[in-house]
Coordinates of N, CA and C in Angstrom, one line a residue:
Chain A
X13 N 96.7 108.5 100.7 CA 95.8 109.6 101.3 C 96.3 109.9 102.7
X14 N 96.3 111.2 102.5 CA 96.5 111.2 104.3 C 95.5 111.4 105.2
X15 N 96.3 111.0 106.4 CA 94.9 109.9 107.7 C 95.6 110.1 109.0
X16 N 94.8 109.5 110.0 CA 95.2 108.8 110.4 C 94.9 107.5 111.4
X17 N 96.0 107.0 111.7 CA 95.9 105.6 112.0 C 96.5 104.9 113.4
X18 N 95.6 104.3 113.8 CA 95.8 103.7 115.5 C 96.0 102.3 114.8
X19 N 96.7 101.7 116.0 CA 97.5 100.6 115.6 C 97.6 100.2 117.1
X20 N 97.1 98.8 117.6 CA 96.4 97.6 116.7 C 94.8 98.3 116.7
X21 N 94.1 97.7 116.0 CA 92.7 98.0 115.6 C 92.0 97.0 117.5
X22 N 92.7 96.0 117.7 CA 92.0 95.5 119.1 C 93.3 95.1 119.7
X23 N 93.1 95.3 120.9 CA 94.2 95.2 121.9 C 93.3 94.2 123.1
X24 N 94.1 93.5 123.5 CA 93.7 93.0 124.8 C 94.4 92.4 125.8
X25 N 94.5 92.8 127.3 CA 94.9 93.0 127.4 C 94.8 91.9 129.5
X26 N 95.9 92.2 129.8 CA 95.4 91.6 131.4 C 95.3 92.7 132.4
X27 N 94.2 92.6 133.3 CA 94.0 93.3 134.8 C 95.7 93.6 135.1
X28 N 95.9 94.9 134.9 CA 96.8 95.4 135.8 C 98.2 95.2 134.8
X29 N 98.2 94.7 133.6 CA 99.2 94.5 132.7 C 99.4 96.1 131.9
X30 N 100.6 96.3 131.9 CA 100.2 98.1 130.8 C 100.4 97.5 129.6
X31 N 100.1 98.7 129.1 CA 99.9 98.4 127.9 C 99.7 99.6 126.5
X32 N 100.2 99.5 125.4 CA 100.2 101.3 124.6 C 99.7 101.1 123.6
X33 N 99.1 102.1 123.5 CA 98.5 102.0 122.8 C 98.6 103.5 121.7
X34 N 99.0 103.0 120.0 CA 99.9 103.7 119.2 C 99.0 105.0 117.9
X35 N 99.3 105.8 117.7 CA 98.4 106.7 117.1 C 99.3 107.2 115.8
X36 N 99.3 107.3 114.9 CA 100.1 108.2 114.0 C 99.2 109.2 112.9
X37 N 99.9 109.9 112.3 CA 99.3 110.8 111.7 C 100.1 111.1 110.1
X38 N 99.5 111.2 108.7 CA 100.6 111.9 107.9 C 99.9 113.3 107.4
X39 N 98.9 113.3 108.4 CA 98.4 115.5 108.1 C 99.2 116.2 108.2
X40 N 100.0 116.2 109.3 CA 101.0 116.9 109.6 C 100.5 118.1 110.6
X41 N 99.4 117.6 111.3 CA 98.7 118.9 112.2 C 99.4 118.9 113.2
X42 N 99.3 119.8 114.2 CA 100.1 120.0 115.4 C 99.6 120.1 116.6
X43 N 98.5 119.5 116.3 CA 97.5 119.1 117.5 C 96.9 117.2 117.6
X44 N 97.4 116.2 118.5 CA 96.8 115.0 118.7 C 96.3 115.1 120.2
X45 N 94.9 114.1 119.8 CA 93.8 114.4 120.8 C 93.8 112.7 121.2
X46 N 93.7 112.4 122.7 CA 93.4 111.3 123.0 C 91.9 110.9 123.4
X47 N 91.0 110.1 122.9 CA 89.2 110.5 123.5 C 89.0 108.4 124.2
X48 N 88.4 108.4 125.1 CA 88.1 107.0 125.7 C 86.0 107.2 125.3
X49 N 86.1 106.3 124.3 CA 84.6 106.5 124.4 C 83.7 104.7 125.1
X50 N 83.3 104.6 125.7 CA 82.6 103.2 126.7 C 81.2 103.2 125.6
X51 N 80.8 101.9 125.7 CA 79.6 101.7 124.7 C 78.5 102.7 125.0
X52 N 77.8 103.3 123.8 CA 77.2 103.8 123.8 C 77.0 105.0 124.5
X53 N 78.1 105.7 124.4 CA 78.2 106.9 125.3 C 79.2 108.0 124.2
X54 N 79.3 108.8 124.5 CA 80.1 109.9 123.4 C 81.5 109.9 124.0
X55 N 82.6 110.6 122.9 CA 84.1 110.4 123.4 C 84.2 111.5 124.5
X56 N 84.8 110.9 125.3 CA 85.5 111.7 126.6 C 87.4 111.7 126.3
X57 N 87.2 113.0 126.6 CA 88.7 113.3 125.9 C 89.7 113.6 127.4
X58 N 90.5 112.3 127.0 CA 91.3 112.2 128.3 C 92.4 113.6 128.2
X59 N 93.3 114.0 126.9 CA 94.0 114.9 127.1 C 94.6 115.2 125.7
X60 N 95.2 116.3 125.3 CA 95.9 116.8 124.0 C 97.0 117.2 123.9
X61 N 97.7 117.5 122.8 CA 99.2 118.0 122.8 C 99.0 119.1 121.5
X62 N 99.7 119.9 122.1 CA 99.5 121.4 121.1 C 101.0 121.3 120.7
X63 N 101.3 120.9 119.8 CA 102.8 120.9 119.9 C 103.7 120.1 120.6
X64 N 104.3 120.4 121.5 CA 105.1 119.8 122.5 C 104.4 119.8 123.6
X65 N 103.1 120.2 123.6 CA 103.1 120.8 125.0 C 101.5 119.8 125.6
X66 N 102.3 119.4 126.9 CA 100.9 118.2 126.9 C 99.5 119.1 127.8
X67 N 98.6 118.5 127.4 CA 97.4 119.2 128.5 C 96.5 118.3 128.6
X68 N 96.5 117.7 129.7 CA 95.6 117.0 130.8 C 94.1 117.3 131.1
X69 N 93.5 116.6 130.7 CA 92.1 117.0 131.4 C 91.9 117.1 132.7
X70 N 91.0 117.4 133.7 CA 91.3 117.9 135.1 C 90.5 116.0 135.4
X71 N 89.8 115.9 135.1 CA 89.3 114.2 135.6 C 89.7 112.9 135.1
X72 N 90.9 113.5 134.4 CA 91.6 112.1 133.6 C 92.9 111.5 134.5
X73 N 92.7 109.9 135.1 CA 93.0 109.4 135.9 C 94.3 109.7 135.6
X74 N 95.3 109.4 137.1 CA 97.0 109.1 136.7 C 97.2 108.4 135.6
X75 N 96.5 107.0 135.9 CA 97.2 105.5 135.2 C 96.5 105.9 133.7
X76 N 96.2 107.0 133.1 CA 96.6 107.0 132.1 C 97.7 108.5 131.9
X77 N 98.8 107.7 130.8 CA 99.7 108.9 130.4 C 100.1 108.6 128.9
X78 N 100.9 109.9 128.1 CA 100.5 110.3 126.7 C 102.4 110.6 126.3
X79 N 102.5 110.0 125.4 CA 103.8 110.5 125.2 C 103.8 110.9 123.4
X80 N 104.8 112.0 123.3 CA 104.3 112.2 121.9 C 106.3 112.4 121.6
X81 N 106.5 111.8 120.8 CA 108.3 111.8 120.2 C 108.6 112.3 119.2
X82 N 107.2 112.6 118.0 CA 107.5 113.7 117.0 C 106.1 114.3 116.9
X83 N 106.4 115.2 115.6 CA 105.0 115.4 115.2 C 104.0 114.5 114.7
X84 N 104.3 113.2 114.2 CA 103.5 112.2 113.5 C 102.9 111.2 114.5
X85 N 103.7 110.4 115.6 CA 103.4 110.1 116.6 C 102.6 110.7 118.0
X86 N 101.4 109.7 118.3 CA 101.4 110.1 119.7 C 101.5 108.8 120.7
X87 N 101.8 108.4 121.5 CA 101.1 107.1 122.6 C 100.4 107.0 123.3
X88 N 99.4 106.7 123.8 CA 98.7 106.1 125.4 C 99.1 104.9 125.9
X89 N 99.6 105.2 127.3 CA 99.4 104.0 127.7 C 99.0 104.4 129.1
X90 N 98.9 103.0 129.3 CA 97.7 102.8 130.7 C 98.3 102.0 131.6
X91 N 98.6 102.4 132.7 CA 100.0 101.7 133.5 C 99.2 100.7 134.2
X92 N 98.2 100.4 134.4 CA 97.8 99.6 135.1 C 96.5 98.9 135.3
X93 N 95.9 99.0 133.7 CA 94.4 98.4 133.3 C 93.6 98.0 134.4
X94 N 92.3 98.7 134.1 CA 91.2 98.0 135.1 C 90.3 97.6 134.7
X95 N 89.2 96.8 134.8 CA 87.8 96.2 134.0 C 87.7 97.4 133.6
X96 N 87.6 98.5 134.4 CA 86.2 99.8 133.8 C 87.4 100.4 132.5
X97 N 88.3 99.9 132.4 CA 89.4 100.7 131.4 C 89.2 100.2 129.9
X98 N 88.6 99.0 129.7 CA 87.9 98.4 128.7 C 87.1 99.5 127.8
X99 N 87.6 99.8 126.6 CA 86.9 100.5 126.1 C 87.6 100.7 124.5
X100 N 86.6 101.8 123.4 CA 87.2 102.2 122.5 C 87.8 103.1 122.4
X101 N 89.3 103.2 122.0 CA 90.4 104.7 122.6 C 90.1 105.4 121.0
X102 N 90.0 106.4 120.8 CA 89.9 107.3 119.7 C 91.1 108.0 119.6
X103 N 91.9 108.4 118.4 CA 92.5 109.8 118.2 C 92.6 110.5 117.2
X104 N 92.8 111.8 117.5 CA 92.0 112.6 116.7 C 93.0 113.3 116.5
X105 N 93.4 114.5 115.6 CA 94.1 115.4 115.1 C 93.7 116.6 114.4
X106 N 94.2 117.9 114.7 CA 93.6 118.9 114.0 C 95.0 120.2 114.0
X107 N 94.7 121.3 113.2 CA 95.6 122.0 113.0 C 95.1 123.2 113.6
X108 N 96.0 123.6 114.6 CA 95.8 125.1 114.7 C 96.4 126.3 113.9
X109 N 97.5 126.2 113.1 CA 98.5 126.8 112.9 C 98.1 128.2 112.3
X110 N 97.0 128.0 111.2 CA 96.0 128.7 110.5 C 95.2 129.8 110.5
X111 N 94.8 129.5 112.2 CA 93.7 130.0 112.8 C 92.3 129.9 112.6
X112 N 92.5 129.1 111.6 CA 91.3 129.1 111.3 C 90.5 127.8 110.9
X113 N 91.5 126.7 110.9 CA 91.0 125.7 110.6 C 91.2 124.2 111.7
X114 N 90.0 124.6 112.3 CA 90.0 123.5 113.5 C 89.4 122.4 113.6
X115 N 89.2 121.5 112.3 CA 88.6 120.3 112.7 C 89.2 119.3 113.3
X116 N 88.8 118.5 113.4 CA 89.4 117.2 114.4 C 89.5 116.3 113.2
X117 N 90.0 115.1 113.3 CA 90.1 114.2 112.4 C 90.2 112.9 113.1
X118 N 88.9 111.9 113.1 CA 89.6 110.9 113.9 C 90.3 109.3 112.8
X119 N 91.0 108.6 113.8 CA 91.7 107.6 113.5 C 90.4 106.4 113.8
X120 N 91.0 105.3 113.4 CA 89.3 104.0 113.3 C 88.9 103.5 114.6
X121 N 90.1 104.0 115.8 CA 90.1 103.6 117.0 C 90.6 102.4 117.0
X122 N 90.9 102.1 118.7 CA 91.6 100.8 119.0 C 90.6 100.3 120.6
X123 N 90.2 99.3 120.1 CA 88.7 98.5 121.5 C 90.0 97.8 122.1
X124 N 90.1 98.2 123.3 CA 90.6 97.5 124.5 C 89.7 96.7 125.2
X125 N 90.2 95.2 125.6 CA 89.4 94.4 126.3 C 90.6 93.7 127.1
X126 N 90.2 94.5 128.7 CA 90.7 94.1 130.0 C 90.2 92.4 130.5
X127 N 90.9 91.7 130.7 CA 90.5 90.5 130.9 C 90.6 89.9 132.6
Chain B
X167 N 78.8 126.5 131.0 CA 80.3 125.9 129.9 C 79.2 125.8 128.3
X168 N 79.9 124.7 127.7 CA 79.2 124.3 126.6 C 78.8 123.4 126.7
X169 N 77.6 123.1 125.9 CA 76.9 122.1 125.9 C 76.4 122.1 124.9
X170 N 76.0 120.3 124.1 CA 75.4 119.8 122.7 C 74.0 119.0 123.4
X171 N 72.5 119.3 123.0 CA 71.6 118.2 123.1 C 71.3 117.7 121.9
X172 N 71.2 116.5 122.0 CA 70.2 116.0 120.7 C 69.4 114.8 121.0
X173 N 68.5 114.8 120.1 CA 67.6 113.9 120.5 C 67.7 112.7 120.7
X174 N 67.3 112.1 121.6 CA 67.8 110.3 122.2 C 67.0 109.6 121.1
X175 N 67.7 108.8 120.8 CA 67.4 107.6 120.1 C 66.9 106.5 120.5
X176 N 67.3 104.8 119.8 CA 67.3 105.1 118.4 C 66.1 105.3 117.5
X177 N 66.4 105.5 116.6 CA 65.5 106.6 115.6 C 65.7 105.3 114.3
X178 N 64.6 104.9 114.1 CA 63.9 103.7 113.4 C 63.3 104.0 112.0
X179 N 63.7 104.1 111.0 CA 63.3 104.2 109.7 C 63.4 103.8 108.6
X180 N 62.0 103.4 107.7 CA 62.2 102.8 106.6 C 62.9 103.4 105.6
X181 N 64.1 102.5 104.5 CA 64.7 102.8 103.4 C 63.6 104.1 102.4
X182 N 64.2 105.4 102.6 CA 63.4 106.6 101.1 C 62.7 107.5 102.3
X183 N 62.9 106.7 103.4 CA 62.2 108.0 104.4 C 62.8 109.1 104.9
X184 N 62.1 110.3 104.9 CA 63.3 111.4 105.7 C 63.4 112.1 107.2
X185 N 64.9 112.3 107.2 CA 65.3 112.3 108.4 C 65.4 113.8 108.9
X186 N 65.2 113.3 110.3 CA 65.9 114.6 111.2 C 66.0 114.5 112.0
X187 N 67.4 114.9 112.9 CA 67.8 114.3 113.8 C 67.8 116.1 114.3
X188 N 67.4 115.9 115.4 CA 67.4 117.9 116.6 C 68.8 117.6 116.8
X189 N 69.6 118.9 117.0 CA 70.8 119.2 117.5 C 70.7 120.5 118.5
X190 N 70.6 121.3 119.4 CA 70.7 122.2 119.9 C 71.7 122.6 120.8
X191 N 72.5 123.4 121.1 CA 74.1 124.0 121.8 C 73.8 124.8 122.5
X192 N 74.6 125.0 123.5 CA 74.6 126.3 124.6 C 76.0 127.0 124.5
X193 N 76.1 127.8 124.1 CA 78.3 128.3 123.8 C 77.8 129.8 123.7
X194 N 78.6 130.5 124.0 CA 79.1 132.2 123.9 C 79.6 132.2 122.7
X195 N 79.2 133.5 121.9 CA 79.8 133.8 120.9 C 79.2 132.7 119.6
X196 N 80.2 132.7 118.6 CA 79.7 132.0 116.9 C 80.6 130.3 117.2
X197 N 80.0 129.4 118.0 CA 81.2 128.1 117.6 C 81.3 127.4 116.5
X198 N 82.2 127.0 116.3 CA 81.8 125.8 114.9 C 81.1 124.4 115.1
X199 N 79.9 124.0 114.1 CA 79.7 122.9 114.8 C 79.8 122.0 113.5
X200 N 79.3 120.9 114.0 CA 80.1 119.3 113.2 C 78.8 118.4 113.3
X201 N 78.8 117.7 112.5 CA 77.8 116.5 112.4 C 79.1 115.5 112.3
X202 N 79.7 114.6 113.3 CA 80.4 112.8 112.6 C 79.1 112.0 113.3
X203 N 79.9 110.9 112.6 CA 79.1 109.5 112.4 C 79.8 108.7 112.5
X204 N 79.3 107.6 113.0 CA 80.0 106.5 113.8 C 79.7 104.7 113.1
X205 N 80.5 104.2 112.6 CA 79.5 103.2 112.0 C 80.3 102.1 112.9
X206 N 79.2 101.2 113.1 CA 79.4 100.5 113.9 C 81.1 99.3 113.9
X207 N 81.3 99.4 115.1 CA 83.6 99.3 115.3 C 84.4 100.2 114.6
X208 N 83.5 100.9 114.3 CA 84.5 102.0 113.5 C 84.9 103.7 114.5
X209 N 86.2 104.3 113.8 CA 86.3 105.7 114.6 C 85.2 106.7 114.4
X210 N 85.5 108.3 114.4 CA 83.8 109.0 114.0 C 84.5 109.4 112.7
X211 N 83.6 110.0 111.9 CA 84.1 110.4 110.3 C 83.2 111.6 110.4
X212 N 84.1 112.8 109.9 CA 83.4 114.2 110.2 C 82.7 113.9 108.7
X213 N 81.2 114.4 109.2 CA 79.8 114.3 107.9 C 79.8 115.8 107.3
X214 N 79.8 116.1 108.3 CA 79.6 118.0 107.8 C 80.1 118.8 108.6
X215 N 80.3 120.0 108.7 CA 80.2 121.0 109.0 C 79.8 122.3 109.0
X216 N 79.7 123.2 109.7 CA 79.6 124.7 109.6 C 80.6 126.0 110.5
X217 N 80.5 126.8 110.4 CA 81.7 127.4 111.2 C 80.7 129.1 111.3
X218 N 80.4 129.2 110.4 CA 79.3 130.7 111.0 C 77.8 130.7 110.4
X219 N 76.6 131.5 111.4 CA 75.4 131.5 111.3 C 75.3 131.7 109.3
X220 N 74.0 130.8 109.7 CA 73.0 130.9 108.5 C 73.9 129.6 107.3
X221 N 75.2 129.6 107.5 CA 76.2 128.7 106.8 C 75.3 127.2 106.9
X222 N 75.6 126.4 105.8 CA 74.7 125.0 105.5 C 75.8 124.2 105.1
X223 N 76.2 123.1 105.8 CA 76.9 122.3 105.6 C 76.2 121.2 104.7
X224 N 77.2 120.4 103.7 CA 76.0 119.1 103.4 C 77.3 118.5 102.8
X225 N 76.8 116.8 102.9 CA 77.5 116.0 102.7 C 77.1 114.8 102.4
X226 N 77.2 113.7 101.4 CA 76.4 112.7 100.9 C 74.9 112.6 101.2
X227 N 74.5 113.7 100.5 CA 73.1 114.2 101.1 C 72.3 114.3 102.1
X228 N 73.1 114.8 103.0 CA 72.9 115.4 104.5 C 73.1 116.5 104.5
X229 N 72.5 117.0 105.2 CA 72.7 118.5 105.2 C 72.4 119.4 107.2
X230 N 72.9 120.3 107.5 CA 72.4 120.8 108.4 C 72.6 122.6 107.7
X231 N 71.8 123.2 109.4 CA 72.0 124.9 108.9 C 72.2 125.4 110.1
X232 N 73.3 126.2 110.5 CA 73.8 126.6 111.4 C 73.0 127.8 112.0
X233 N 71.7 127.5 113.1 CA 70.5 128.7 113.4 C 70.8 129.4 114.8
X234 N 71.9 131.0 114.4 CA 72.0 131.5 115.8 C 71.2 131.6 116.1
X235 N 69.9 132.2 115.9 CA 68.7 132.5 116.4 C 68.0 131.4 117.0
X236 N 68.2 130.2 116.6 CA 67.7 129.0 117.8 C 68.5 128.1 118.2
X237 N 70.0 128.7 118.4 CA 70.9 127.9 118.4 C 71.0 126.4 118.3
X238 N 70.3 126.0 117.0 CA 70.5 124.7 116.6 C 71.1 124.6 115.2
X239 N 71.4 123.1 114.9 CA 72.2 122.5 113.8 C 71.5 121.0 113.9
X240 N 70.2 121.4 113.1 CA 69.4 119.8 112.8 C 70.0 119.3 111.8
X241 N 70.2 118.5 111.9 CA 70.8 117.1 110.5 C 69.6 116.4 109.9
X242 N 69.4 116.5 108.6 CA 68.6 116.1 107.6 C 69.1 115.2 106.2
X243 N 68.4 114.7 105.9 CA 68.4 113.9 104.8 C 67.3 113.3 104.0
X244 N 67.3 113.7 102.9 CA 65.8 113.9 102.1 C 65.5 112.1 101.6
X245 N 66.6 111.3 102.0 CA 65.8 110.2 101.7 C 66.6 108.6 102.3
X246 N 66.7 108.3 103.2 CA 67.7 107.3 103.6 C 67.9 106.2 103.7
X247 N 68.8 105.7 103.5 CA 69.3 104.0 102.8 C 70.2 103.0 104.2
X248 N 69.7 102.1 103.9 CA 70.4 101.0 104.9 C 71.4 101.3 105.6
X249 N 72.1 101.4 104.1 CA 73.5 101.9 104.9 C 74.0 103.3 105.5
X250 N 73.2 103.7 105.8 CA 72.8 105.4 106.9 C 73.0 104.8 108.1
X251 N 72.9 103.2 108.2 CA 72.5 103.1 109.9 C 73.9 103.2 110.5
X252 N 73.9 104.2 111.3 CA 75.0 104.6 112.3 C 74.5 105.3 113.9
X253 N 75.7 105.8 114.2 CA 75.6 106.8 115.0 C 75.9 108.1 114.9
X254 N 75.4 108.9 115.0 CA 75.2 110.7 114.5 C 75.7 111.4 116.0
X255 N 77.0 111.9 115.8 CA 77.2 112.9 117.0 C 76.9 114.3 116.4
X256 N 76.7 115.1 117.2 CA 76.5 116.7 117.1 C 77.3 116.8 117.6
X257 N 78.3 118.2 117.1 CA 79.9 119.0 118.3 C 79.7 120.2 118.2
X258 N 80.4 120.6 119.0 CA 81.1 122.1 118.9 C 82.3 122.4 118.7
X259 N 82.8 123.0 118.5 CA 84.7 123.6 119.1 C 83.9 125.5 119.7
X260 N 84.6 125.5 120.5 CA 84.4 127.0 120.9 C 85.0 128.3 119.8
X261 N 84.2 129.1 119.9 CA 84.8 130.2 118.6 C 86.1 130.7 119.6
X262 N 86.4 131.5 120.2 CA 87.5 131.6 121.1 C 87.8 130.9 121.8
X263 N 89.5 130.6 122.2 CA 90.2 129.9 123.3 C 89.5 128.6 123.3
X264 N 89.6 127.8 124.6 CA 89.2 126.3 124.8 C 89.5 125.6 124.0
X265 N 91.0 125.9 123.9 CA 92.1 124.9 123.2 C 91.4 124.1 121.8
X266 N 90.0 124.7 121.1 CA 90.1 123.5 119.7 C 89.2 122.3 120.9
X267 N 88.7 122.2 121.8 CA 87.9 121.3 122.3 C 87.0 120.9 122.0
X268 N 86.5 119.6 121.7 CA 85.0 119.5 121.0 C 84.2 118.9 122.4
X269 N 83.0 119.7 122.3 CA 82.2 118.9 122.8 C 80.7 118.3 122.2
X270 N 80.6 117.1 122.4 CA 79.8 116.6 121.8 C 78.2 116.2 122.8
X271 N 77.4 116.1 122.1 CA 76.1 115.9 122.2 C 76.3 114.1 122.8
X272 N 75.3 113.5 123.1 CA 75.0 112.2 123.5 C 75.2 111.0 122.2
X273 N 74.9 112.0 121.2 CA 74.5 110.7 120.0 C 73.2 110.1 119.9
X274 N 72.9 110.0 118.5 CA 71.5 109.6 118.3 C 71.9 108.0 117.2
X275 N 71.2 107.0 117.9 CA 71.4 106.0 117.0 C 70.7 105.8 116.0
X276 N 70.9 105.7 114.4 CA 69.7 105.5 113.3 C 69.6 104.0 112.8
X277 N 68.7 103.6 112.8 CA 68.2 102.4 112.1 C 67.6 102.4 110.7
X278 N 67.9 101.8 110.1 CA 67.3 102.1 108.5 C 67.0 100.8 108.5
X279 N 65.6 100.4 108.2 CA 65.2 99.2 107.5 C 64.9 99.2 106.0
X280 N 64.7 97.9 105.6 CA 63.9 97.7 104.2 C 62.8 98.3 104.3

């Protein structure tokens, strides 16, 4: 079936250790979305890639950054973990190509625990 | 900008009883909106959708109805089971531009008892 899938399902991690965190996809959409959701709060979407092309959200810290090396891949990593960085990382995927079909699709996420 | 409300939870219900969860949006123009669900350590799993007015999404007997006229998308279900207990976001994506961005509502947590 195609999906997709973050890898490891829990990460943990040390204060100030980086650390990446892995996303893949076999939809073949041309859009991966990175989202940080903290308990009981909704996903906050650190940033996207439309293709090649990265876009930043305007309040999404440095110490995190996004690398994407094909279309199936994307990464996060977090150059320098903090307590408040602890959290569930989501990603999501969707196709623009269409025009018309824009859902998102998420992955089962990956719980970071900053120690 | 955009904006999703829905009703604060959590929302406490015996097994066969029915649901409704408020969803109401603020956006220009027709956006598409979404019901996912969240089960607990898990990612979201899109439940339904809709993409233009009066359209009715439904999915393992849930259902919403996309109401330009009161710009809401309530989520329903005519009779609910244990394993309903999750978390229910409401979204949007913008009908023009805004890159495919979702914005979501707060989340309503459901409880299903015996």
């Amino acid at each position: 079936d195609a999906m997709v899938i973050q890898n490891p399902r829990y990460q943990v991690t040390q204060f100030g250790k980086p650390v990446t965190l892995s996303c893949s996809q076999t939809l073949n959409h041309n859009v991966m979305y990175w989202y940080q959701q903290k308990s009981s709060q909704a996903p906050k979407l650190l940033f996207h890639y439309y293709d090649k092309d990265f876009n930043n959200e305007a309040d999404t810290p440095d110490n995190f950054q996004s690398r994407r090396p094909n279309t199936s891949f994307c990464f996060l990593d977090i150059r320098s973990p903090g307590l408040g960085d602890a959290a569930m990382y989501l990603c999501a995927t969707s196709s623009l190509r269409s025009g018309t079909e824009e859902t998102q699709y998420f992955g089962p996420g990956t719980r970071l625990l900053v120690l | 900008g955009d904006s999703v409300t829905q009703m604060e939870g959590p929302v406490t219900l015996s097994e066969e009883a029915f649901l409704t969860i408020n969803c109401t949006y603020t956006a220009t123009g027709y956006p598409s909106l979404f019901w996912y669900v969240q089960y607990p350590g898990e990612g979201l799993q899109l439940l339904l959708k809709a993409t233009k007015a009066d359209d009715k999404g439904s999915n393992k007997g849930f259902e919403a109805t996309y109401r330009k006229e009161t710009t809401s998308f309530h989520l329903e279900k005519g009779s609910v089971q244990v394993s309903d207990s999750a978390v229910y976001f409401c979204a949007l994506t913008p009908s023009t531009g805004g890159g495919n961005k979702l914005t979501f509502g707060t989340g309503t947590q459901l409880k299903v008892e015996l």
